Amino acid sequence: MTDDGERMLGGLLDATQLSAMEDLPGLVAAYGRLAGFSQTMIYVADLQQQLLVPLAGQRDVYGERLEAIRIDATMAGRAFRGVEIVEARHVMDPAAPESVPASPAGEGPQRLWVPLLSGTERVGVLGVSVQRGSEAAALLAGRLASLVSLLLISKRPYSDSYSRLVRTRPMTLSAEVLWNLLPPGAFADDRVVVSAALEPAYEVGGDAYDYAIDGDILHVSIFDAMGHDTAAGLTATIAIGSARTSRRQGTNLPATSEAIDAAIAEQVTGRFATGVLADLDLRTGRLTWVNRGHHPPLVIRGGQQVATLTSVPDPPMGLGLDLSTGLLHYQLEPGDRLLFYTDGIIEAQSPNGELFGLERFIDFIIRREADGMSAPETLRRLIQAILAHQRGRLQDDATVLTAEWRTQRQQPLTLERSRLTAPHEARGNTMIKSHRHAENQAASSTSVKSTSFSRGSNGSGWRCSSSVAYAPKRLMWAAGRGRSGRSGRR
């Protein structure tokens, strides 16, 4: 790294120790200038990952306040979507579409859009302008973006201005509580990739997900509480809290589900939650799980669905009914992808009554995987497709979580450091070819080129045929096991 780069990163790190979220844009701009960066812009993704929203106080070259820009079909959005550094001919308007005509080669500074990542969680993008021909620009911009991401994440928990910024409308009480409980929507290491998405972001009632790594074990859970009100949110909150307490005490999955059952029954009268609690051994690929009246997980392998992990489901949690099926097992193969989901995914209904459906859901995942799309981007687009199917408003919460074991798909989730550390080799050939192509196609090319730093009858649901008939939630365990043999504990 150059002396200017060290001064930039070290100075920024020191200066932000006694600063708030609102101070970041000015500090990043000031220290970015030490490395030759100008017109620095910090954007963060909104809650639904539809927009990139500028941090407060930033202005463009004309002194106007920066506006939110769309993630789809913009150059900045391309950096976010593809987790790549997007290199563009300089354009004054950050919201310019990807198809904006190119300026003549050699004129003006270069514009770099760099994804802001916290691990593999996509936080937003950083935009900087550099002089054309700066060989180390992408390297320094990538490192600056990494530091900015860490600073954003460290200041985010106690910044109400950030919380307001990423919201486009008011949030219900249950959504406010649940969003503060959920883990990030993406995690990856060299053994597993976990991604999750949840809608409706501002009115979520009873859906929730959770995951955690404990040594060689991945813990995953998904819950769907009865109803769509604050009580449903409370039920889901109790489920997550009870699951975490039991899990951290070393309790096994059946006993954990029974602890959740008891906690819901004690705290919320007449409510229940379906759910799946699962453990994946990251050394062997052995999956164990308990199904408490929920849709069975799916297994995708080699571009097709190979298994629906059906069983006779145990009753939902909160009803005080005994377990009989208990712990289940399945052996994954390297590269397998697990899908956990709630009924709002497959039962999303268009205005003319057409369901989104299980087949369309699975096909969507498989097609995006075949296209090489990352899991977080796949789920972002899945949620957008489901919203479009229902004309922008869901009738039920929709949650999906995927876990990929021993996949080779971690690379599209990060800026690949092996190439960032060698700007001459990594960028030279690609940039030279891109420049030559741009010069040869100046009249017809777009203004964007990408310097990529990444390698390039289902047994589900509960059906209400039991004498325990709670209309807001579809009960199905009785359909699978009949009405006999059930006894309440209380």
Coordinates of N, CA and C in Angstrom, one line a residue, residues 229-402:
D229 N -50.7 -9.9 13.9 CA -50.8 -8.7 14.7 C -49.6 -8.7 15.7
T230 N -49.7 -7.7 16.6 CA -48.6 -7.6 17.6 C -48.4 -8.9 18.4
A231 N -49.5 -9.5 18.8 CA -49.4 -10.8 19.5 C -48.6 -11.9 18.7
A232 N -48.8 -11.9 17.4 CA -48.0 -12.8 16.6 C -46.5 -12.5 16.6
G233 N -46.2 -11.2 16.6 CA -44.8 -10.8 16.7 C -44.3 -11.2 18.1
L234 N -45.1 -11.0 19.2 CA -44.6 -11.4 20.5 C -44.4 -12.9 20.5
T235 N -45.3 -13.7 19.9 CA -45.1 -15.2 19.9 C -43.8 -15.5 19.2
A236 N -43.5 -14.9 18.0 CA -42.3 -15.2 17.3 C -41.1 -14.8 18.1
T237 N -41.2 -13.7 18.8 CA -40.1 -13.2 19.7 C -39.8 -14.2 20.8
I238 N -40.8 -14.7 21.4 CA -40.7 -15.7 22.5 C -40.0 -16.9 21.9
A239 N -40.4 -17.3 20.7 CA -39.9 -18.5 20.1 C -38.4 -18.4 19.9
I240 N -37.9 -17.2 19.3 CA -36.5 -17.0 19.1 C -35.8 -16.9 20.4
G241 N -36.3 -16.2 21.4 CA -35.6 -16.1 22.7 C -35.5 -17.4 23.4
S242 N -36.5 -18.2 23.4 CA -36.5 -19.5 24.0 C -35.5 -20.4 23.3
A243 N -35.5 -20.4 22.0 CA -34.6 -21.2 21.2 C -33.2 -20.9 21.5
R244 N -32.8 -19.6 21.5 CA -31.5 -19.2 21.8 C -31.0 -19.6 23.2
T245 N -31.9 -19.4 24.2 CA -31.6 -19.7 25.5 C -31.3 -21.2 25.7
S246 N -32.1 -22.1 25.1 CA -31.9 -23.5 25.2 C -30.7 -23.9 24.4
R247 N -30.5 -23.4 23.2 CA -29.4 -23.7 22.4 C -28.1 -23.4 23.1
R248 N -28.0 -22.3 23.7 CA -26.8 -21.9 24.4 C -26.5 -22.6 25.7
Q249 N -27.5 -23.3 26.1 CA -27.3 -24.2 27.3 C -27.0 -25.7 26.9
G250 N -26.9 -25.9 25.6 CA -26.5 -27.2 25.1 C -27.7 -28.2 25.0
T251 N -28.9 -27.6 25.0 CA -30.1 -28.5 24.9 C -30.3 -29.0 23.5
N252 N -30.8 -30.3 23.4 CA -30.9 -30.9 22.1 C -32.2 -30.3 21.4
L253 N -32.4 -30.6 20.1 CA -33.4 -30.0 19.3 C -34.8 -30.3 19.8
P254 N -35.1 -31.6 20.1 CA -36.5 -31.9 20.6 C -36.8 -31.2 21.9
A255 N -35.8 -31.2 22.8 CA -36.1 -30.5 24.1 C -36.2 -29.0 23.9
T256 N -35.4 -28.4 23.0 CA -35.5 -27.0 22.7 C -36.9 -26.7 22.2
S257 N -37.4 -27.5 21.3 CA -38.8 -27.2 20.7 C -39.8 -27.3 21.8
E258 N -39.6 -28.2 22.8 CA -40.6 -28.3 23.9 C -40.5 -27.1 24.8
A259 N -39.2 -26.6 25.0 CA -39.1 -25.4 25.8 C -39.8 -24.2 25.1
I260 N -39.7 -24.1 23.8 CA -40.4 -23.1 23.1 C -41.9 -23.2 23.3
D261 N -42.4 -24.5 23.1 CA -43.8 -24.8 23.3 C -44.3 -24.3 24.7
A262 N -43.5 -24.6 25.7 CA -43.9 -24.2 27.1 C -43.9 -22.7 27.3
A263 N -42.9 -22.1 26.7 CA -42.8 -20.6 26.8 C -43.9 -19.9 26.2
I264 N -44.3 -20.3 25.0 CA -45.4 -19.7 24.3 C -46.7 -19.9 25.0
A265 N -46.9 -21.1 25.5 CA -48.2 -21.4 26.2 C -48.3 -20.6 27.5
E266 N -47.1 -20.4 28.1 CA -47.1 -19.6 29.4 C -47.3 -18.1 29.2
Q267 N -46.8 -17.6 28.1 CA -46.7 -16.1 28.0 C -47.9 -15.6 27.1
V268 N -48.4 -16.4 26.2 CA -49.4 -15.9 25.2 C -50.5 -16.9 25.1
T269 N -51.7 -16.4 25.6 CA -52.8 -17.3 25.6 C -53.4 -17.5 24.2
G270 N -53.7 -18.8 23.9 CA -54.3 -19.1 22.6 C -53.5 -18.9 21.4
R271 N -52.2 -18.9 21.5 CA -51.4 -18.7 20.3 C -50.4 -19.8 20.1
F272 N -49.9 -20.0 18.9 CA -49.0 -21.1 18.6 C -48.1 -20.6 17.5
A273 N -47.0 -21.4 17.2 CA -46.1 -21.1 16.1 C -45.7 -22.4 15.5
T274 N -45.7 -22.5 14.2 CA -45.0 -23.7 13.6 C -43.5 -23.3 13.4
G275 N -42.8 -24.3 13.1 CA -41.3 -24.0 12.9 C -40.5 -25.3 12.6
V276 N -39.3 -25.0 12.1 CA -38.3 -26.1 12.0 C -37.0 -25.6 12.7
L277 N -36.5 -26.5 13.5 CA -35.2 -26.2 14.2 C -34.3 -27.3 13.7
A278 N -33.1 -26.8 13.2 CA -32.2 -27.8 12.5 C -30.7 -27.5 12.9
D279 N -29.9 -28.5 12.9 CA -28.5 -28.5 13.1 C -27.8 -29.1 12.0
L280 N -26.8 -28.5 11.4 CA -26.0 -29.0 10.3 C -24.6 -29.2 10.8
D281 N -24.1 -30.4 10.8 CA -22.7 -30.7 11.1 C -21.8 -30.3 9.9
L282 N -21.1 -29.2 10.0 CA -20.3 -28.7 8.9 C -19.1 -29.5 8.5
R283 N -18.8 -30.5 9.3 CA -17.7 -31.4 9.0 C -18.2 -32.5 8.1
T284 N -19.4 -33.1 8.4 CA -19.9 -34.3 7.7 C -21.1 -34.0 6.8
G285 N -21.8 -32.9 7.0 CA -23.0 -32.7 6.2 C -24.2 -33.3 6.7
R286 N -24.1 -33.9 7.9 CA -25.3 -34.6 8.5 C -26.2 -33.5 9.1
L287 N -27.5 -33.6 8.6 CA -28.5 -32.6 9.0 C -29.5 -33.3 10.0
T288 N -29.7 -32.7 11.1 CA -30.7 -33.2 12.1 C -31.7 -32.1 12.3
W289 N -33.0 -32.4 12.4 CA -34.0 -31.3 12.6 C -35.3 -31.9 13.3
V290 N -36.0 -30.9 13.8 CA -37.3 -31.2 14.3 C -38.3 -30.3 13.6
N291 N -39.4 -30.9 13.1 CA -40.5 -30.2 12.4 C -41.7 -30.1 13.3
R292 N -42.0 -28.8 13.7 CA -43.2 -28.6 14.5 C -44.3 -28.0 13.7
G293 N -44.9 -28.9 12.8 CA -46.0 -28.5 12.1 C -45.8 -27.5 10.9
H294 N -44.5 -27.5 10.4 CA -44.1 -26.5 9.4 C -43.9 -27.2 8.0
H295 N -43.8 -26.4 7.0 CA -43.4 -26.9 5.7 C -42.1 -27.6 5.7
P296 N -41.9 -28.7 5.1 CA -40.7 -29.5 5.2 C -39.6 -28.7 4.4
P297 N -38.3 -28.8 4.9 CA -37.2 -28.2 4.1 C -37.0 -29.0 2.8
L298 N -36.5 -28.3 1.8 CA -36.2 -28.8 0.5 C -34.7 -28.9 0.3
V299 N -34.2 -29.8 -0.6 CA -32.8 -30.0 -0.9 C -32.7 -29.8 -2.4
I300 N -31.8 -28.9 -2.8 CA -31.4 -28.6 -4.2 C -30.0 -29.1 -4.4
R301 N -29.9 -29.9 -5.5 CA -28.5 -30.5 -5.8 C -28.4 -30.6 -7.3
G302 N -27.2 -30.0 -7.7 CA -26.9 -30.1 -9.2 C -28.0 -29.5 -10.1
G303 N -28.6 -28.4 -9.6 CA -29.6 -27.8 -10.5 C -31.0 -28.4 -10.5
Q304 N -31.3 -29.2 -9.5 CA -32.6 -29.8 -9.4 C -33.0 -30.1 -8.0
Q305 N -34.3 -30.2 -7.7 CA -34.7 -30.6 -6.4 C -34.6 -32.1 -6.3
V306 N -33.9 -32.5 -5.2 CA -33.6 -34.0 -5.1 C -34.4 -34.5 -3.9
A307 N -34.8 -33.7 -3.0 CA -35.5 -34.2 -1.8 C -36.4 -33.2 -1.2
T308 N -37.5 -33.7 -0.7 CA -38.4 -32.9 0.2 C -38.4 -33.6 1.5
L309 N -37.9 -33.0 2.6 CA -37.6 -33.7 3.8 C -38.9 -33.8 4.6
T310 N -39.8 -34.7 4.1 CA -41.1 -34.9 4.7 C -41.0 -35.8 5.9
S311 N -42.0 -35.6 6.7 CA -42.1 -36.5 7.9 C -43.5 -36.3 8.4
V312 N -43.9 -37.1 9.4 CA -45.2 -36.8 10.1 C -44.8 -35.7 11.1
P313 N -45.3 -34.5 10.8 CA -44.8 -33.4 11.7 C -45.4 -33.5 13.1
D314 N -44.5 -33.1 14.0 CA -45.0 -32.9 15.4 C -45.9 -31.6 15.5
P315 N -46.7 -31.5 16.5 CA -47.6 -30.3 16.6 C -46.9 -29.0 16.8
P316 N -47.6 -27.9 16.4 CA -47.0 -26.6 16.6 C -46.6 -26.4 18.1
M317 N -45.8 -25.4 18.3 CA -45.3 -25.0 19.6 C -46.3 -24.0 20.2
G318 N -46.7 -24.3 21.5 CA -47.7 -23.4 22.2 C -49.0 -24.1 22.5
L319 N -49.2 -25.4 21.9 CA -50.4 -26.1 22.1 C -50.3 -27.1 23.3
G320 N -49.1 -27.3 23.8 CA -48.9 -28.3 24.9 C -49.1 -29.7 24.5
L321 N -48.9 -30.1 23.3 CA -49.1 -31.5 22.8 C -47.8 -32.2 22.7
D322 N -47.8 -33.5 23.0 CA -46.5 -34.2 23.1 C -45.9 -34.5 21.7
L323 N -44.6 -34.6 21.7 CA -43.8 -35.0 20.6 C -44.0 -36.5 20.3
S324 N -44.0 -37.0 19.1 CA -43.9 -38.4 18.8 C -42.8 -38.7 17.7
T325 N -42.8 -37.8 16.7 CA -41.8 -38.1 15.6 C -40.4 -37.7 16.1
G326 N -40.2 -36.6 16.7 CA -38.9 -36.2 17.3 C -37.9 -35.9 16.3
L327 N -36.6 -36.3 16.5 CA -35.5 -35.9 15.7 C -35.4 -36.7 14.4
L328 N -35.1 -35.9 13.3 CA -35.0 -36.5 12.0 C -33.6 -36.3 11.5
H329 N -33.2 -37.1 10.5 CA -31.8 -37.0 10.0 C -31.8 -37.1 8.4
Y330 N -30.8 -36.4 7.8 CA -30.6 -36.5 6.4 C -29.1 -36.2 6.1
Q331 N -28.5 -36.9 5.1 CA -27.1 -36.7 4.8 C -27.0 -35.8 3.5
L332 N -26.4 -34.7 3.7 CA -26.2 -33.8 2.6 C -25.0 -34.2 1.8
E333 N -24.9 -33.8 0.5 CA -23.7 -34.0 -0.3 C -23.1 -32.6 -0.5
P334 N -21.7 -32.5 -0.7 CA -21.1 -31.2 -1.0 C -21.8 -30.5 -2.1
G335 N -22.1 -29.2 -1.9 CA -22.8 -28.4 -2.8 C -24.3 -28.3 -2.7
D336 N -24.8 -29.1 -1.8 CA -26.3 -29.1 -1.6 C -26.7 -27.8 -1.0
R337 N -27.9 -27.4 -1.4 CA -28.6 -26.2 -0.8 C -29.9 -26.6 -0.2
L338 N -30.0 -26.2 1.1 CA -31.2 -26.4 1.9 C -32.1 -25.1 1.7
L339 N -33.4 -25.4 1.6 CA -34.4 -24.3 1.5 C -35.4 -24.4 2.7
F340 N -35.5 -23.4 3.5 CA -36.5 -23.3 4.6 C -37.4 -22.1 4.2
Y341 N -38.7 -22.3 4.4 CA -39.6 -21.2 4.0 C -40.9 -21.2 4.7
T342 N -41.6 -20.1 4.7 CA -42.9 -20.1 5.3 C -44.0 -20.0 4.2
D343 N -45.3 -20.2 4.6 CA -46.3 -20.4 3.6 C -46.5 -19.1 2.8
G344 N -46.1 -17.9 3.3 CA -46.3 -16.7 2.5 C -45.5 -16.7 1.2
I345 N -44.5 -17.6 1.1 CA -43.7 -17.7 -0.1 C -44.5 -18.4 -1.2
I346 N -45.1 -19.5 -0.9 CA -45.7 -20.3 -1.9 C -47.2 -20.0 -2.1
E347 N -47.8 -19.3 -1.1 CA -49.2 -19.0 -1.1 C -49.5 -17.5 -1.5
A348 N -48.4 -16.8 -1.9 CA -48.6 -15.5 -2.4 C -49.6 -15.5 -3.6
Q349 N -50.6 -14.7 -3.6 CA -51.7 -14.8 -4.5 C -51.8 -13.5 -5.3
S350 N -51.9 -13.7 -6.6 CA -52.1 -12.5 -7.5 C -53.6 -12.0 -7.4
P351 N -53.9 -10.8 -7.9 CA -55.2 -10.3 -7.9 C -56.2 -11.3 -8.5
N352 N -55.8 -12.0 -9.5 CA -56.8 -13.0 -10.2 C -56.8 -14.3 -9.6
G353 N -56.1 -14.5 -8.4 CA -56.2 -15.7 -7.6 C -55.1 -16.8 -7.9
E354 N -54.1 -16.4 -8.7 CA -53.1 -17.4 -9.0 C -52.0 -17.4 -7.9
L355 N -51.7 -18.6 -7.4 CA -50.7 -18.8 -6.4 C -49.3 -18.7 -7.0
F356 N -48.4 -18.2 -6.2 CA -47.0 -18.2 -6.7 C -46.5 -19.6 -6.7
G357 N -46.8 -20.4 -5.7 CA -46.7 -21.9 -5.8 C -45.3 -22.4 -5.5
L358 N -45.3 -23.7 -5.1 CA -44.0 -24.3 -4.7 C -43.2 -24.5 -6.0
E359 N -43.8 -25.0 -7.0 CA -43.0 -25.2 -8.3 C -42.3 -24.0 -8.8
R360 N -43.0 -22.9 -8.8 CA -42.4 -21.6 -9.3 C -41.3 -21.2 -8.3
F361 N -41.5 -21.3 -7.0 CA -40.5 -21.0 -6.1 C -39.2 -21.8 -6.3
I362 N -39.3 -23.1 -6.4 CA -38.1 -23.9 -6.6 C -37.5 -23.6 -8.0
D363 N -38.3 -23.4 -9.0 CA -37.7 -23.1 -10.3 C -37.0 -21.8 -10.3
F364 N -37.5 -20.8 -9.6 CA -36.8 -19.5 -9.5 C -35.4 -19.7 -8.9
I365 N -35.3 -20.4 -7.8 CA -34.0 -20.6 -7.1 C -33.1 -21.3 -8.0
I366 N -33.5 -22.4 -8.7 CA -32.7 -23.2 -9.6 C -32.2 -22.4 -10.7
R367 N -33.0 -21.6 -11.4 CA -32.6 -20.8 -12.5 C -31.6 -19.8 -12.1
R368 N -31.8 -19.1 -11.0 CA -30.8 -18.1 -10.6 C -29.4 -18.7 -10.2
E369 N -29.5 -19.9 -9.7 CA -28.3 -20.6 -9.4 C -27.5 -21.0 -10.7
A370 N -28.3 -21.4 -11.7 CA -27.7 -21.8 -13.0 C -27.1 -20.6 -13.6
D371 N -27.6 -19.4 -13.3 CA -27.1 -18.1 -13.9 C -25.8 -17.7 -13.1
G372 N -25.4 -18.4 -12.1 CA -24.3 -18.0 -11.3 C -24.6 -16.9 -10.3
M373 N -25.8 -16.6 -10.0 CA -26.2 -15.5 -9.1 C -25.9 -15.9 -7.7
S374 N -25.5 -15.0 -6.9 CA -25.2 -15.3 -5.4 C -26.5 -15.6 -4.7
A375 N -26.4 -16.3 -3.6 CA -27.6 -16.6 -2.8 C -28.3 -15.3 -2.3
P376 N -27.6 -14.4 -1.7 CA -28.3 -13.2 -1.3 C -29.0 -12.4 -2.4
E377 N -28.4 -12.3 -3.5 CA -29.1 -11.6 -4.7 C -30.2 -12.4 -5.2
T378 N -30.1 -13.7 -5.2 CA -31.2 -14.6 -5.6 C -32.5 -14.3 -4.7
L379 N -32.2 -14.3 -3.4 CA -33.4 -14.1 -2.5 C -33.9 -12.7 -2.6
R380 N -33.1 -11.7 -2.8 CA -33.5 -10.3 -3.0 C -34.5 -10.3 -4.2
R381 N -34.1 -10.9 -5.3 CA -35.0 -10.9 -6.5 C -36.2 -11.8 -6.3
L382 N -36.1 -12.9 -5.5 CA -37.2 -13.7 -5.2 C -38.3 -12.9 -4.5
I383 N -37.9 -12.1 -3.5 CA -38.9 -11.3 -2.8 C -39.5 -10.3 -3.7
Q384 N -38.7 -9.7 -4.6 CA -39.2 -8.7 -5.5 C -40.2 -9.4 -6.5
A385 N -40.0 -10.6 -6.9 CA -40.9 -11.3 -7.8 C -42.2 -11.6 -7.0
I386 N -42.1 -12.0 -5.8 CA -43.3 -12.3 -5.0 C -44.1 -11.0 -4.8
L387 N -43.5 -9.9 -4.5 CA -44.2 -8.7 -4.3 C -44.9 -8.3 -5.6
A388 N -44.2 -8.4 -6.7 CA -44.8 -8.1 -8.0 C -46.0 -9.0 -8.3
H389 N -45.9 -10.3 -7.9 CA -47.0 -11.2 -8.1 C -48.2 -10.8 -7.4
Q390 N -48.1 -10.1 -6.3 CA -49.2 -9.7 -5.5 C -49.4 -8.1 -5.6
R391 N -48.8 -7.6 -6.6 CA -49.0 -6.1 -6.9 C -48.5 -5.3 -5.8
G392 N -47.4 -5.7 -5.1 CA -46.7 -4.9 -4.2 C -47.1 -5.1 -2.7
R393 N -48.1 -5.9 -2.5 CA -48.6 -6.0 -1.1 C -48.9 -7.4 -0.8
L394 N -48.2 -8.0 0.2 CA -48.4 -9.4 0.6 C -49.6 -9.6 1.5
Q395 N -50.3 -10.7 1.4 CA -51.4 -11.0 2.3 C -50.9 -11.8 3.5
D396 N -49.7 -12.3 3.5 CA -49.1 -13.0 4.6 C -47.6 -12.8 4.6
D397 N -47.0 -13.0 5.8 CA -45.6 -12.8 5.9 C -44.9 -13.9 5.0
A398 N -43.8 -13.5 4.4 CA -43.1 -14.5 3.5 C -41.6 -14.5 3.9
T399 N -41.1 -15.6 4.3 CA -39.7 -15.7 4.8 C -39.1 -16.9 4.1
V400 N -37.8 -16.8 3.7 CA -37.0 -17.8 3.1 C -35.6 -17.8 3.7
L401 N -35.0 -18.9 3.9 CA -33.7 -19.0 4.4 C -33.0 -20.2 3.6
T402 N -31.8 -20.0 3.1 CA -31.1 -21.0 2.4 C -29.7 -21.3 3.1

